[in-house]
C-alpha cells in the first residue's frame, strides 16, 4: 500500500515539476531521494513520465532557449555564451550527452539566425 502511495506521489510530483519548474533527470532523482522515495520507484516513475508525456531533450531545449534570451542581451563572446549555457544545463541536472546535443543544436541554428553571437 505504501508502495502505491509513493508511486502515485512520485508520478504526480514529477508531472508538476516538469510543467512548472522543469529539471533534468539527475536533479529530479536527487530531489525525490531527498524526500525518501525508493530508488526503484524513482526510476520507474522517471521512465514512465519520460516515455509518455515529456522528453528530456525537449525540456533541455526549452530551458536553453529561455537562458539564451538573457545571454544574447549581454552580447558576450560565442565561446563564453556556450560555456555558460552548458553550465546552466548541468546545474539543472541534465546529462552530458543531452547538454551537448542541445548546445550544439542551438549554436548551429544560431549561426544562421543570430548575427550578434560572435
mmCIF file of C-alpha atoms in Angstrom, residues 1-106:
data_model
loop_
_atom_site.group_PDB
_atom_site.id
_atom_site.type_symbol
_atom_site.label_atom_id
_atom_site.label_comp_id
_atom_site.label_asym_id
_atom_site.label_seq_id
_atom_site.Cartn_x
_atom_site.Cartn_y
_atom_site.Cartn_z
ATOM 1 C CA UNK A 1 0.000 0.000 0.000
ATOM 2 C CA UNK A 2 2.827 2.376 0.856
ATOM 3 C CA UNK A 3 4.449 1.473 -2.461
ATOM 4 C CA UNK A 4 1.351 2.596 -4.373
ATOM 5 C CA UNK A 5 1.124 5.846 -2.421
ATOM 6 C CA UNK A 6 4.809 6.601 -3.021
ATOM 7 C CA UNK A 7 4.479 5.727 -6.694
ATOM 8 C CA UNK A 8 1.388 7.889 -7.158
ATOM 9 C CA UNK A 9 3.020 10.770 -5.266
ATOM 10 C CA UNK A 10 6.187 10.444 -7.354
ATOM 11 C CA UNK A 11 4.343 10.464 -10.673
ATOM 12 C CA UNK A 12 2.219 13.463 -9.672
ATOM 13 C CA UNK A 13 5.233 15.331 -8.307
ATOM 14 C CA UNK A 14 7.255 14.675 -11.471
ATOM 15 C CA UNK A 15 4.430 15.885 -13.715
ATOM 16 C CA UNK A 16 4.036 19.023 -11.626
ATOM 17 C CA UNK A 17 7.769 19.763 -11.701
ATOM 18 C CA UNK A 18 8.057 19.187 -15.436
ATOM 19 C CA UNK A 19 5.196 21.583 -16.122
ATOM 20 C CA UNK A 20 6.155 24.289 -13.626
ATOM 21 C CA UNK A 21 9.858 24.127 -12.791
ATOM 22 C CA UNK A 22 11.444 21.587 -15.121
ATOM 23 C CA UNK A 23 14.773 19.994 -14.317
ATOM 24 C CA UNK A 24 16.933 17.252 -15.761
ATOM 25 C CA UNK A 25 16.770 13.627 -14.749
ATOM 26 C CA UNK A 26 19.601 13.841 -12.226
ATOM 27 C CA UNK A 27 18.150 16.773 -10.298
ATOM 28 C CA UNK A 28 14.686 15.245 -10.221
ATOM 29 C CA UNK A 29 16.114 11.951 -8.997
ATOM 30 C CA UNK A 30 18.114 13.730 -6.287
ATOM 31 C CA UNK A 31 15.113 15.719 -5.047
ATOM 32 C CA UNK A 32 12.981 12.587 -4.847
ATOM 33 C CA UNK A 33 15.687 10.684 -2.955
ATOM 34 C CA UNK A 34 15.819 13.607 -0.505
ATOM 35 C CA UNK A 35 12.081 13.094 0.037
ATOM 36 C CA UNK A 36 12.752 9.467 0.988
ATOM 37 C CA UNK A 37 11.358 7.849 -2.153
ATOM 38 C CA UNK A 38 12.762 4.424 -3.007
ATOM 39 C CA UNK A 39 15.214 4.496 -5.919
ATOM 40 C CA UNK A 40 13.295 1.788 -7.797
ATOM 41 C CA UNK A 41 10.090 3.846 -7.639
ATOM 42 C CA UNK A 42 12.024 6.895 -8.819
ATOM 43 C CA UNK A 43 13.496 5.023 -11.783
ATOM 44 C CA UNK A 44 10.141 3.518 -12.815
ATOM 45 C CA UNK A 45 8.376 6.857 -12.467
ATOM 46 C CA UNK A 46 11.000 8.774 -14.436
ATOM 47 C CA UNK A 47 10.863 6.148 -17.175
ATOM 48 C CA UNK A 48 7.074 6.400 -17.304
ATOM 49 C CA UNK A 49 6.973 10.195 -17.366
ATOM 50 C CA UNK A 50 9.715 10.483 -19.993
ATOM 51 C CA UNK A 51 8.268 7.672 -22.108
ATOM 52 C CA UNK A 52 4.844 9.246 -22.324
ATOM 53 C CA UNK A 53 4.465 12.902 -21.529
ATOM 54 C CA UNK A 54 7.875 14.562 -21.502
ATOM 55 C CA UNK A 55 11.125 14.237 -23.368
ATOM 56 C CA UNK A 56 14.306 15.218 -21.509
ATOM 57 C CA UNK A 57 15.861 16.622 -24.665
ATOM 58 C CA UNK A 58 12.837 18.837 -25.340
ATOM 59 C CA UNK A 59 12.805 20.044 -21.736
ATOM 60 C CA UNK A 60 16.501 20.914 -22.002
ATOM 61 C CA UNK A 61 15.909 22.765 -25.284
ATOM 62 C CA UNK A 62 13.123 24.788 -23.686
ATOM 63 C CA UNK A 63 15.326 25.783 -20.742
ATOM 64 C CA UNK A 64 18.295 26.509 -23.009
ATOM 65 C CA UNK A 65 16.254 28.754 -25.282
ATOM 66 C CA UNK A 66 14.975 30.667 -22.268
ATOM 67 C CA UNK A 67 18.534 31.108 -20.968
ATOM 68 C CA UNK A 68 19.783 32.192 -24.399
ATOM 69 C CA UNK A 69 17.449 35.199 -24.315
ATOM 70 C CA UNK A 70 19.313 36.628 -21.328
ATOM 71 C CA UNK A 71 22.732 35.568 -22.624
ATOM 72 C CA UNK A 72 22.185 37.237 -26.009
ATOM 73 C CA UNK A 73 21.319 40.521 -24.318
ATOM 74 C CA UNK A 74 24.777 40.584 -22.753
ATOM 75 C CA UNK A 75 26.480 40.322 -26.147
ATOM 76 C CA UNK A 76 29.325 38.225 -24.823
ATOM 77 C CA UNK A 77 31.647 36.101 -26.922
ATOM 78 C CA UNK A 78 30.360 32.951 -28.563
ATOM 79 C CA UNK A 79 32.583 30.605 -26.514
ATOM 80 C CA UNK A 80 31.634 32.254 -23.220
ATOM 81 C CA UNK A 81 27.947 32.064 -24.100
ATOM 82 C CA UNK A 82 28.330 28.393 -24.961
ATOM 83 C CA UNK A 83 30.117 27.631 -21.663
ATOM 84 C CA UNK A 84 27.527 29.498 -19.632
ATOM 85 C CA UNK A 85 24.669 27.701 -21.348
ATOM 86 C CA UNK A 86 26.416 24.363 -20.814
ATOM 87 C CA UNK A 87 26.918 25.139 -17.110
ATOM 88 C CA UNK A 88 23.317 26.270 -16.721
ATOM 89 C CA UNK A 89 22.012 22.963 -18.077
ATOM 90 C CA UNK A 90 24.471 20.980 -15.947
ATOM 91 C CA UNK A 91 23.185 22.712 -12.820
ATOM 92 C CA UNK A 92 19.653 21.825 -13.885
ATOM 93 C CA UNK A 93 20.630 18.142 -13.822
ATOM 94 C CA UNK A 94 20.788 17.155 -17.477
ATOM 95 C CA UNK A 95 23.201 14.511 -18.720
ATOM 96 C CA UNK A 96 26.347 15.487 -20.602
ATOM 97 C CA UNK A 97 25.064 13.858 -23.802
ATOM 98 C CA UNK A 98 21.769 15.734 -23.663
ATOM 99 C CA UNK A 99 23.508 19.041 -22.942
ATOM 100 C CA UNK A 100 25.980 18.549 -25.768
ATOM 101 C CA UNK A 101 23.181 17.820 -28.256
ATOM 102 C CA UNK A 102 21.131 20.820 -27.125
ATOM 103 C CA UNK A 103 24.014 23.301 -27.084
ATOM 104 C CA UNK A 104 25.371 22.162 -30.448
ATOM 105 C CA UNK A 105 21.896 22.329 -31.972
ATOM 106 C CA UNK A 106 21.227 25.824 -30.624
#
